[in-house]
Short mmCIF file of C-alpha atoms in Angstrom, two decimals:
data_model
loop_
_atom_site.label_atom_id
_atom_site.label_comp_id
_atom_site.label_asym_id
_atom_site.label_seq_id
_atom_site.Cartn_x
_atom_site.Cartn_y
_atom_site.Cartn_z
CA MET A 848 -20.39 16.95 -23.41
CA LEU A 849 -17.35 16.93 -25.66
CA TYR A 850 -15.06 18.12 -22.88
CA GLY A 851 -15.21 17.91 -19.10
CA HIS A 852 -14.72 14.17 -18.66
CA GLY A 853 -11.95 12.51 -16.67
CA ASP A 854 -8.57 11.53 -18.12
CA ASP A 855 -8.19 14.95 -19.73
CA GLY A 856 -4.46 15.15 -19.10
CA TYR A 857 -3.76 15.61 -22.81
CA GLN A 858 -5.10 19.16 -22.45
CA PHE A 859 -2.32 20.15 -20.04
CA LYS A 860 1.39 20.70 -20.56
CA ALA A 861 2.38 19.29 -17.16
CA ASP A 862 3.95 15.85 -16.98
CA ILE A 863 1.45 13.60 -15.23
CA ILE A 864 3.03 11.21 -12.73
CA ALA A 865 -0.19 9.82 -11.26
CA ASP A 866 -3.61 9.96 -12.95
CA PHE A 867 -6.44 9.58 -10.45
CA SER A 868 -8.96 11.16 -12.82
CA THR A 869 -9.87 8.02 -14.75
CA ASN A 870 -11.61 4.99 -13.26
CA VAL A 871 -9.96 2.65 -15.79
CA TRP A 872 -7.85 -0.20 -14.28
CA TYR A 873 -4.39 1.26 -13.75
CA GLY A 874 -2.54 -2.00 -14.42
CA GLY A 875 -2.72 -1.76 -18.20
CA GLU A 876 -4.09 -4.04 -20.88
CA PRO A 877 -4.13 -7.85 -20.45
CA GLU A 878 -0.88 -9.71 -20.98
CA GLY A 879 -0.68 -11.06 -24.51
CA LEU A 880 -3.21 -8.65 -26.01
CA LYS A 881 -0.64 -6.54 -27.81
CA GLU A 882 0.92 -9.61 -29.45
CA HIS A 883 -2.54 -10.86 -30.43
CA ILE A 884 -3.44 -7.57 -32.06
CA PHE A 885 -0.23 -7.41 -34.07
CA SER A 886 -0.61 -11.03 -35.16
CA HIS A 887 -3.85 -9.90 -36.86
CA TRP A 888 -2.48 -6.59 -38.10
CA ASN A 889 -2.95 -7.45 -41.78
CA THR A 890 -6.72 -7.57 -41.23
CA ILE A 891 -6.82 -3.75 -41.18
CA ASN A 892 -6.50 -3.92 -44.98
CA LYS A 893 -10.10 -5.17 -45.07
CA TYR A 894 -13.40 -3.80 -43.85
CA PRO A 895 -14.48 -5.12 -40.44
CA GLU A 896 -17.59 -7.22 -39.97
CA VAL A 897 -20.68 -5.05 -40.33
CA LEU A 898 -21.97 -5.78 -36.81
CA ALA A 899 -18.93 -7.48 -35.27
CA GLU A 900 -20.73 -10.80 -35.69
CA SER A 901 -17.86 -13.05 -34.61
CA LEU A 902 -17.45 -11.08 -31.38
CA ILE A 903 -21.22 -11.17 -30.77
CA GLN A 904 -21.02 -14.96 -30.97
CA LYS A 905 -18.27 -15.12 -28.36
CA ILE A 906 -20.11 -12.74 -26.02
CA SER A 907 -23.38 -14.62 -26.35
CA ASP A 908 -21.62 -17.94 -25.66
CA HIS A 909 -19.94 -16.40 -22.60
CA HIS A 910 -23.28 -15.26 -21.16
CA SER A 911 -25.22 -18.36 -22.32
CA LEU A 912 -27.48 -16.18 -24.45
CA LYS A 913 -28.42 -16.05 -28.11
CA PRO A 914 -26.51 -13.79 -30.54
CA GLY A 915 -29.79 -11.90 -30.93
CA ASN A 916 -29.46 -10.74 -27.30
CA ILE A 917 -26.21 -8.87 -28.00
CA LEU A 918 -25.24 -5.71 -29.90
CA VAL A 919 -21.57 -4.68 -29.96
CA ASN A 920 -20.75 -0.97 -30.14
CA SER A 921 -17.82 1.41 -30.19
CA GLY A 922 -17.88 1.98 -26.44
CA SER A 923 -20.77 2.64 -24.07
CA THR A 924 -21.16 6.18 -25.38
CA GLU A 925 -22.31 4.84 -28.75
CA SER A 926 -24.67 2.51 -26.91
CA ILE A 927 -26.19 5.41 -24.98
CA TYR A 928 -26.72 7.58 -28.06
CA LEU A 929 -28.12 4.63 -30.01
CA ILE A 930 -30.72 3.95 -27.32
CA ALA A 931 -31.65 7.63 -27.09
CA GLN A 932 -32.11 7.71 -30.87
CA ALA A 933 -34.14 4.49 -31.08
CA PHE A 934 -36.52 5.69 -28.34
CA ARG A 935 -36.48 9.40 -29.19
CA LYS A 936 -38.94 11.90 -27.73
CA LEU A 937 -39.82 9.76 -24.72
CA LYS A 938 -40.25 11.02 -21.18
CA THR A 939 -36.92 10.02 -19.65
CA SER A 940 -35.56 10.01 -16.11
CA ILE A 941 -31.89 10.02 -15.15
CA ILE A 942 -30.68 8.95 -11.71
CA THR A 943 -28.18 11.61 -10.57
CA PRO A 944 -25.37 12.30 -10.10
CA ALA A 945 -24.62 10.55 -13.38
CA PHE A 946 -22.48 10.28 -16.48
CA ALA A 947 -23.26 13.39 -18.55
CA GLU A 948 -23.83 11.52 -21.81
CA TYR A 949 -27.19 10.16 -20.65
CA GLU A 950 -28.58 13.67 -20.52
CA ASP A 951 -26.75 14.90 -23.62
CA ALA A 952 -27.96 11.96 -25.73
CA ALA A 953 -31.52 12.28 -24.44
CA ARG A 954 -31.68 15.99 -25.20
CA LEU A 955 -30.16 15.49 -28.66
CA TYR A 956 -33.03 13.15 -29.51
CA GLU A 957 -35.69 15.39 -27.96
CA HIS A 958 -36.53 13.42 -24.83
CA GLN A 959 -38.42 15.12 -22.02
CA VAL A 960 -35.73 14.85 -19.37
CA ASN A 961 -36.21 14.83 -15.62
CA PHE A 962 -33.92 13.80 -12.78
CA ILE A 963 -34.22 11.53 -9.76
CA ASP A 964 -31.81 11.87 -6.86
CA TRP A 965 -29.93 8.65 -6.12
CA ASN A 966 -30.69 8.98 -2.41
CA THR A 967 -34.45 8.80 -3.05
CA LEU A 968 -34.28 5.44 -4.85
CA ALA A 969 -36.30 2.63 -3.31
CA PRO A 970 -37.69 -0.61 -4.76
CA ASP A 971 -41.28 0.63 -4.43
CA VAL A 972 -40.69 4.05 -6.06
CA LYS A 973 -43.14 4.69 -8.86
CA ILE A 974 -41.27 5.84 -11.98
CA GLU A 975 -43.38 8.31 -13.95
CA SER A 976 -41.28 7.99 -17.12
CA ASP A 977 -41.10 5.89 -20.26
CA LEU A 978 -37.35 5.29 -19.95
CA ILE A 979 -34.77 5.57 -17.20
CA PHE A 980 -30.97 5.59 -17.10
CA LEU A 981 -29.42 4.01 -14.00
CA CYS A 982 -25.67 3.44 -13.60
CA ASN A 983 -25.00 0.57 -11.18
CA PRO A 984 -22.34 0.75 -9.71
CA ASN A 985 -22.81 4.46 -10.09
CA ASN A 986 -20.39 6.88 -11.68
CA PRO A 987 -19.10 9.12 -10.09
CA THR A 988 -19.95 7.85 -6.59
CA GLY A 989 -19.22 4.11 -6.75
CA GLU A 990 -22.46 3.47 -4.87
CA ILE A 991 -24.72 0.48 -5.58
CA PHE A 992 -28.49 0.20 -5.66
CA PHE A 993 -29.08 -3.36 -4.51
CA GLU A 994 -32.78 -3.68 -5.35
CA VAL A 995 -32.76 -2.96 -9.08
CA GLU A 996 -34.73 -6.09 -9.97
CA ASP A 997 -37.52 -5.13 -7.58
CA LEU A 998 -37.58 -1.63 -9.08
CA ILE A 999 -37.82 -3.08 -12.61
CA ARG A 1000 -40.56 -5.50 -11.60
CA ASN A 1001 -42.57 -2.76 -9.90
CA ASN A 1002 -42.31 -0.45 -12.94
CA SER A 1003 -43.06 -2.72 -15.87
CA GLN A 1004 -44.21 0.22 -17.99
CA THR A 1005 -40.75 1.83 -17.85
CA LEU A 1006 -37.79 0.77 -19.98
CA PHE A 1007 -34.72 0.45 -17.71
CA VAL A 1008 -31.27 1.14 -19.15
CA VAL A 1009 -28.89 -0.22 -16.52
CA ASP A 1010 -25.28 0.78 -17.15
CA GLU A 1011 -22.91 -1.84 -15.71
CA ALA A 1012 -19.71 -0.24 -16.99
CA PHE A 1013 -18.06 -0.71 -13.59
CA ILE A 1014 -19.47 -4.08 -12.55
CA GLU A 1015 -15.99 -5.65 -12.60
CA PHE A 1016 -14.82 -3.19 -9.92
CA THR A 1017 -17.06 -4.41 -7.13
CA LEU A 1018 -17.68 -7.57 -5.13
CA SER A 1019 -20.93 -6.27 -3.69
CA VAL A 1020 -23.36 -6.99 -6.52
CA ASN A 1021 -23.71 -9.25 -9.56
CA SER A 1022 -24.69 -8.39 -13.11
CA LEU A 1023 -28.34 -8.43 -14.17
CA ILE A 1024 -27.52 -10.00 -17.52
CA GLU A 1025 -29.17 -13.32 -16.66
CA LEU A 1026 -32.47 -11.44 -16.29
CA VAL A 1027 -32.73 -9.93 -19.79
CA ASN A 1028 -35.07 -12.62 -21.09
CA GLN A 1029 -37.18 -12.43 -17.95
CA TYR A 1030 -37.82 -8.68 -18.11
CA PRO A 1031 -38.79 -7.22 -21.52
CA ASN A 1032 -38.22 -3.72 -20.11
CA LEU A 1033 -34.49 -4.21 -19.38
CA ILE A 1034 -31.46 -3.07 -21.38
CA ILE A 1035 -27.97 -3.58 -19.95
CA LEU A 1036 -24.88 -1.67 -21.03
CA ARG A 1037 -21.48 -3.28 -20.63
CA SER A 1038 -18.04 -1.80 -21.21
CA LEU A 1039 -14.86 -3.63 -22.21
CA THR A 1040 -12.62 -0.60 -21.83
CA LYS A 1041 -12.54 -0.05 -18.06
CA ALA A 1042 -11.48 -3.38 -16.54
CA TYR A 1043 -9.21 -4.25 -19.47
CA ALA A 1044 -7.61 -0.79 -19.73
CA ILE A 1045 -8.35 -0.21 -23.42
CA PRO A 1046 -10.41 3.03 -23.48
CA GLY A 1047 -8.52 4.21 -26.55
CA LEU A 1048 -9.96 1.31 -28.56
CA ARG A 1049 -13.64 2.06 -27.72
CA LEU A 1050 -15.52 -1.19 -27.19
CA GLY A 1051 -18.70 -2.14 -25.38
CA TYR A 1052 -21.96 -4.00 -25.87
CA ILE A 1053 -25.67 -4.01 -25.14
CA VAL A 1054 -27.52 -6.99 -23.70
CA SER A 1055 -31.31 -7.15 -23.92
CA SER A 1056 -34.24 -9.12 -25.29
CA GLU A 1057 -34.07 -10.11 -28.94
CA GLN A 1058 -36.98 -7.78 -29.64
CA LEU A 1059 -35.24 -4.72 -28.20
CA ILE A 1060 -31.90 -5.57 -29.82
CA SER A 1061 -33.69 -5.89 -33.16
CA LYS A 1062 -35.15 -2.42 -32.70
CA LEU A 1063 -31.75 -0.94 -31.84
CA LYS A 1064 -30.18 -2.54 -34.93
CA GLN A 1065 -32.51 -0.43 -37.09
CA PHE A 1066 -30.54 2.64 -36.00
CA LYS A 1067 -27.08 1.10 -35.99
CA PHE A 1068 -24.70 2.23 -38.71
CA PRO A 1069 -22.36 -0.36 -40.28
CA TRP A 1070 -18.70 -0.86 -39.35
CA SER A 1071 -18.90 1.25 -36.18
CA VAL A 1072 -16.56 -1.21 -34.41
CA ASN A 1073 -13.15 -1.35 -36.04
CA ILE A 1074 -11.36 -4.58 -36.75
CA VAL A 1075 -8.68 -4.07 -34.07
CA ALA A 1076 -11.39 -3.60 -31.45
CA ILE A 1077 -13.17 -6.74 -32.67
CA GLU A 1078 -9.99 -8.81 -32.36
CA THR A 1079 -9.39 -7.32 -28.92
CA GLY A 1080 -12.86 -8.34 -27.78
CA LYS A 1081 -12.37 -11.87 -29.07
CA PHE A 1082 -9.08 -12.09 -27.16
CA ILE A 1083 -10.81 -10.94 -23.97
CA PHE A 1084 -13.52 -13.59 -24.13
CA ASP A 1085 -11.13 -16.33 -25.24
CA ASN A 1086 -8.99 -15.60 -22.17
CA HIS A 1087 -11.66 -14.25 -19.83
CA GLU A 1088 -10.87 -16.13 -16.62
CA ALA A 1089 -7.12 -15.58 -16.89
CA ILE A 1090 -7.19 -11.81 -17.38
CA GLN A 1091 -9.53 -10.55 -14.65
CA ILE A 1092 -8.31 -7.68 -12.49
CA PRO A 1093 -7.16 -8.54 -8.93
CA ILE A 1094 -10.33 -7.04 -7.50
CA LYS A 1095 -9.85 -8.20 -3.90
CA ASP A 1096 -6.38 -6.69 -3.72
CA LEU A 1097 -7.58 -3.51 -5.44
CA LEU A 1098 -10.45 -3.00 -3.00
CA THR A 1099 -8.16 -3.74 -0.04
CA GLU A 1100 -5.80 -1.02 -1.24
CA LYS A 1101 -8.79 1.27 -1.76
CA GLU A 1102 -9.76 0.89 1.90
CA ARG A 1103 -6.17 1.61 3.01
CA PHE A 1104 -6.07 4.61 0.66
CA VAL A 1105 -9.34 6.01 2.00
CA ALA A 1106 -8.18 5.55 5.59
CA SER A 1107 -4.96 7.43 4.85
CA LEU A 1108 -6.96 10.33 3.40
CA LYS A 1109 -8.84 10.89 6.65
CA GLU A 1110 -6.31 13.48 7.75
CA ALA A 1111 -6.81 15.52 4.59
CA PRO A 1112 -9.29 18.43 4.59
CA ILE A 1113 -11.85 16.44 2.60
CA ASN A 1114 -15.04 14.48 3.08
CA ILE A 1115 -15.03 11.01 1.49
CA TYR A 1116 -18.26 9.38 0.35
CA ASN A 1117 -19.11 5.70 0.65
CA SER A 1118 -18.27 3.59 -2.39
CA HIS A 1119 -18.42 -0.10 -3.33
CA THR A 1120 -15.83 0.27 -6.10
CA HIS A 1121 -12.18 1.24 -6.45
CA PHE A 1122 -13.17 4.85 -7.23
CA PHE A 1123 -14.97 7.22 -4.90
CA LEU A 1124 -16.25 10.74 -4.56
CA ALA A 1125 -14.62 13.29 -2.29
CA GLU A 1126 -15.45 16.87 -1.35
CA LEU A 1127 -13.24 19.66 -0.11
CA LEU A 1128 -14.26 21.11 3.22
CA ASN A 1129 -13.02 24.47 1.95
CA GLY A 1130 -12.22 25.68 -1.55
CA GLU A 1131 -13.01 24.47 -5.06
CA ALA A 1132 -12.00 21.25 -6.79
CA SER A 1133 -10.91 23.16 -9.89
CA ALA A 1134 -8.28 25.04 -7.84
CA LEU A 1135 -7.11 21.81 -6.20
CA LYS A 1136 -6.82 20.15 -9.61
CA GLN A 1137 -4.60 22.94 -10.92
CA TYR A 1138 -2.49 22.95 -7.76
CA LEU A 1139 -1.87 19.20 -7.91
CA LEU A 1140 -1.03 19.32 -11.61
CA ARG A 1141 1.32 22.25 -11.31
CA ASN A 1142 3.14 21.21 -8.14
CA HIS A 1143 2.99 17.40 -8.11
CA GLY A 1144 2.13 16.12 -11.58
CA ILE A 1145 -1.07 14.60 -10.15
CA LEU A 1146 -4.38 14.64 -12.04
CA ILE A 1147 -7.78 14.33 -10.33
CA ARG A 1148 -11.31 14.42 -11.73
CA ASP A 1149 -12.98 17.74 -10.97
CA ALA A 1150 -16.53 16.46 -10.45
CA SER A 1151 -18.24 19.83 -10.07
CA ASN A 1152 -19.79 19.49 -13.54
CA PHE A 1153 -21.84 16.43 -12.56
CA ARG A 1154 -25.47 17.44 -12.16
CA GLY A 1155 -26.27 17.56 -8.45
CA LEU A 1156 -22.68 18.03 -7.25
CA GLY A 1157 -20.96 21.20 -6.10
CA ALA A 1158 -17.76 23.14 -6.69
CA GLY A 1159 -15.87 21.17 -4.04
CA HIS A 1160 -16.52 17.68 -5.38
CA PHE A 1161 -13.86 15.58 -7.06
CA ARG A 1162 -13.46 11.88 -7.91
CA LEU A 1163 -10.48 9.67 -7.18
CA ALA A 1164 -9.60 6.22 -8.43
CA THR A 1165 -7.36 3.86 -6.49
CA LEU A 1166 -3.91 3.41 -8.02
CA SER A 1167 -0.84 1.56 -6.74
CA ALA A 1168 0.10 2.10 -3.09
CA ASP A 1169 3.08 4.32 -3.91
CA LYS A 1170 1.06 6.63 -6.15
CA ASN A 1171 -1.77 6.76 -3.66
CA GLN A 1172 0.72 7.92 -1.05
CA LEU A 1173 1.88 10.68 -3.41
CA LEU A 1174 -1.64 12.08 -3.37
CA VAL A 1175 -1.98 11.72 0.39
CA ASN A 1176 1.22 13.72 0.87
CA ALA A 1177 0.19 16.30 -1.72
CA LEU A 1178 -3.17 16.84 -0.02
CA LYS A 1179 -1.44 17.40 3.29
CA GLU A 1180 0.69 20.03 1.59
CA TRP A 1181 -2.48 21.54 0.08
CA ARG A 1182 -3.95 21.73 3.57
CA ASN A 1183 -0.94 23.68 4.81
CA HIS A 1184 -0.97 25.82 1.67
CA THR A 1185 -4.58 26.88 2.16
CA SER A 1186 -4.69 27.15 5.96
#
C-alpha cells in the first residue's frame, strides 16, 4: 500500500497543529543526535558498509547475541518484504487488524494468504500455515497477546514473524529477543524509528537464529541502509539508557487523555500502548478527518482501510497534554456539529 498510512499530512494544504495520526514518539529525536550526525557528515562521500556491519556489532552486543543473529534494514517495511521474498509462495496467516504491508508483501511474493482475527488468538490455537505475521503490541489497536511463547511452542511447524515495532511504548510485556536461539521458528522485527522519532531515516533490524538470518541475507541487496542511518543507530546504542522515552509519564497522560474523551461520541478500545483505536458512534472517520483538518489543523489516522475495521474506525496517538486537549475540544465541537 503506497498510500493510506498514517502521517500523511504532506498530502494536505492545511497547516497541521497537532498530528495524532502517527504513533511515533512526539518528543522528537534524542538530544545530541543531530550534532552526532553532522560530526560524521563527511562520511556521505563514501559508500556505506554493505550490511551495516558496525551497527550489527553494537546491536548484537546490546542484546548479548552474536552478530549472526542480527540483520539491519532500512526500516521494518524492508524487513517485511525481505522475509516475504525469502519464504515466497508459502501458506501465510496474518493476525488482523494489522499493518497492511504484511499482506502486500505476502501477495507480491505469491503467498497463499489467510487471516486470523486477533480476538480468536489463544495459546493452544493450531496454526494451519507455514508462516504467520503477528504484531505485538498490535498496530493499530495497541493490544498485547501475552502468551506468544506458548503459541510458538505449540506450533513448531510454523515460522512466527513477531513484529515488536512498538515494544518501547508499553510496560505490559517484554521483548522475545532472548528466545531467538531457543525457538528455530521465531523471527523478531524491531524498529528504531518509532521510539527515537526518526521515521524519515528508515532504520530497523531483524533478530533470529543464525540459520534464518543467513537465509535472509541471500535476498538482501547491498547498501540498503545509508550511512547517516548507520551512524544514527550507533548513536542510539551507545547512548541507549540515557535516551529512552518517558514511558511511565506517557502512559499516564494516555489514561488521562482517554478519560477526557469519554464525553465524545466515540467508542475507545483497550490498549496497552500510547496509541489506541477509536470508533465513531455515528458517521465516518474519513469525514471526521477532513473536518478536523479543515477547522482545527488536527490530523488523525483514518483506520477504515485496515482489514477487519469499519468506516468509523480511527487511530489516535497520545501527544502532549495541551495538544490532547485541543482534540478533546474539537471532538466536542464535532458532536455539536453533527447532532
